[in-house]
C-alpha positions as semicolon CSV with decimal commas, in nm:
position;residue;x (nm);y (nm);z (nm)
1;M;0,000;0,000;0,000
2;Q;0,124;0,343;-0,093
3;E;0,201;0,570;0,197
4;L;0,179;0,949;0,207
5;T;0,433;1,151;0,402
6;R;0,332;1,410;0,656
7;S;0,444;1,685;0,417
8;E;0,211;1,538;0,151
9;M;-0,089;1,507;0,387
10;E;-0,067;1,848;0,554
11;P;-0,152;2,060;0,246
12;I;-0,456;1,839;0,179
13;L;-0,578;1,884;0,534
14;F;-0,502;2,257;0,521
15;A;-0,718;2,295;0,207
16;H;-0,994;2,096;0,377
17;G;-0,980;2,314;0,689
18;M;-0,978;2,637;0,491
19;A;-1,289;2,525;0,300
20;E;-1,459;2,445;0,632
21;L;-1,371;2,790;0,765
22;K;-1,538;2,941;0,457
23;F;-1,847;2,727;0,534
24;D;-1,823;2,596;0,178
25;V;-1,959;2,240;0,152
26;E;-1,869;2,196;-0,216
27;E;-1,508;2,308;-0,167
28;T;-1,479;2,096;0,149
29;M;-1,598;1,790;-0,043
30;Q;-1,338;1,850;-0,316
31;T;-1,083;1,741;-0,055
32;V;-1,272;1,420;0,036
33;A;-1,227;1,078;-0,129
34;A;-1,504;0,918;-0,334
35;E;-1,612;0,667;-0,065
36;P;-1,556;0,842;0,270
37;H;-1,607;0,697;0,617
38;Y;-1,642;0,919;0,923
39;E;-1,679;0,814;1,286
40;I;-1,827;1,053;1,542
41;A;-1,759;0,862;1,863
42;Y;-1,921;1,114;2,100
43;L;-2,252;1,070;1,913
44;D;-2,205;0,695;1,845
45;L;-2,244;0,758;1,472
46;A;-2,073;0,629;1,158
47;V;-2,122;0,827;0,836
48;D;-2,055;0,632;0,517
49;G;-2,062;0,736;0,153
50;W;-2,054;1,057;-0,042
51;D;-2,416;1,167;0,005
52;A;-2,418;1,109;0,381
53;V;-2,091;1,301;0,428
54;V;-2,221;1,589;0,212
55;E;-2,529;1,606;0,435
56;M;-2,311;1,598;0,748
57;Y;-2,104;1,892;0,624
58;R;-2,413;2,080;0,502
59;R;-2,563;2,068;0,852
60;L;-2,238;2,110;1,043
61;L;-2,102;2,406;0,849
62;A;-2,437;2,590;0,850
63;G;-2,450;2,554;1,228
64;N;-2,091;2,670;1,272
65;R;-2,140;3,013;1,112
66;T;-2,217;3,194;1,440
67;R;-1,990;2,991;1,670
68;D;-1,674;3,211;1,656
69;F;-1,422;2,927;1,695
70;Q;-1,080;2,964;1,855
71;V;-0,845;2,665;1,862
72;K;-0,538;2,587;2,071
73;V;-0,362;2,273;1,952
74;R;-0,230;2,036;2,219
75;V;-0,100;1,747;2,005
76;D;-0,028;1,736;1,633
77;T;0,124;1,413;1,505
78;A;0,132;1,178;1,206
79;G;0,105;0,806;1,139
80;K;0,062;0,580;0,837
81;N;-0,165;0,782;0,604
82;T;-0,305;0,966;0,907
83;L;-0,272;1,297;1,085
84;M;-0,394;1,336;1,441
85;Q;-0,476;1,655;1,625
86;E;-0,592;1,709;1,980
87;A;-0,701;2,060;2,071
88;Y;-0,892;2,288;2,298
89;V;-1,163;2,462;2,101
90;S;-1,349;2,763;2,232
91;F;-1,680;2,865;2,074
92;K;-2,011;3,034;2,143
93;N;-2,294;2,802;2,239
94;L;-2,653;2,868;2,131
95;K;-2,701;3,099;2,432
96;G;-2,410;3,312;2,311
97;E;-2,185;3,202;2,600
98;R;-1,823;3,112;2,528
99;V;-1,741;2,754;2,623
100;T;-1,425;2,549;2,581
101;A;-1,423;2,188;2,469
102;I;-1,161;1,925;2,393
103;Y;-1,156;1,724;2,071
104;L;-0,930;1,475;1,903
105;S;-0,947;1,391;1,534
106;V;-0,765;1,118;1,347
107;V;-0,775;1,208;0,979
108;E;-0,713;0,923;0,736
109;F;-0,598;0,983;0,377
110;D;-0,644;0,783;0,061
111;P;-0,290;0,771;-0,081
112;V;-0,406;0,713;-0,440
113;Q;-0,676;0,982;-0,457
114;R;-0,467;1,207;-0,227
115;K;-0,779;1,311;-0,040
116;L;-0,935;1,261;0,302
117;L;-1,073;0,911;0,333
118;G;-1,242;1,012;0,657
119;E;-1,205;1,114;1,017
120;R;-1,239;0,942;1,352
121;M;-1,352;1,209;1,595
122;Y;-1,357;1,209;1,973
123;G;-1,454;1,485;2,214
124;D;-1,596;1,588;2,546
125;A;-1,961;1,662;2,630
126;A;-1,945;2,027;2,518
127;W;-1,804;1,930;2,177
128;G;-2,063;1,656;2,143
129;E;-2,342;1,902;2,225
130;L;-2,225;2,141;1,951
131;W;-2,233;1,858;1,697
132;R;-2,571;1,735;1,823
133;E;-2,717;2,086;1,785
134;N;-2,570;2,137;1,438
135;L;-2,656;1,796;1,295
136;G;-3,009;1,788;1,433
137;A;-3,216;1,517;1,599
138;D;-3,292;1,341;1,269
139;F;-2,934;1,304;1,143
140;A;-2,915;0,937;1,250
141;E;-3,197;0,867;1,001
142;V;-3,000;0,998;0,700
143;P;-2,914;0,712;0,458
144;G;-2,551;0,613;0,515
145;V;-2,559;0,706;0,886
146;S;-2,554;0,420;1,137
147;R;-2,470;0,348;1,498
148;L;-2,095;0,322;1,534
149;S;-2,136;0,069;1,815
150;D;-2,332;-0,164;1,582
151;N;-2,022;-0,211;1,365
152;M;-1,745;-0,247;1,621
153;P;-1,553;-0,575;1,644
């Protein structure tokens, strides 16, 4: 299996993050592989396939517009076709109060397509609440979304 170096993965992730910061779903998806797989551990959700991931970003990015994010990275490291980042993230909740959460994301890359294959995301209760609010109560019913715990070994 082909392996990307950290210096090859970082620009891909940078482009992905910049598209997210512009709240641009189409540009964000240009950095994602054809058959993505995302895991949102704090919501017990797996998101599989192009259409489901587009819907995830559509909801997530729309909800992030008023959050005023500030990030302080704690750990930034690389593995085989993966980058991992742990950070404190401060944002405004729906009441307009600034809260700080902790998240960790393992980003996996497809070395042939040179795009994000997916992310495995972990976080505390405050981070989970932000995602729950943004994705909405019906997100688990979107085709391609399933319970993460139903597919664990």
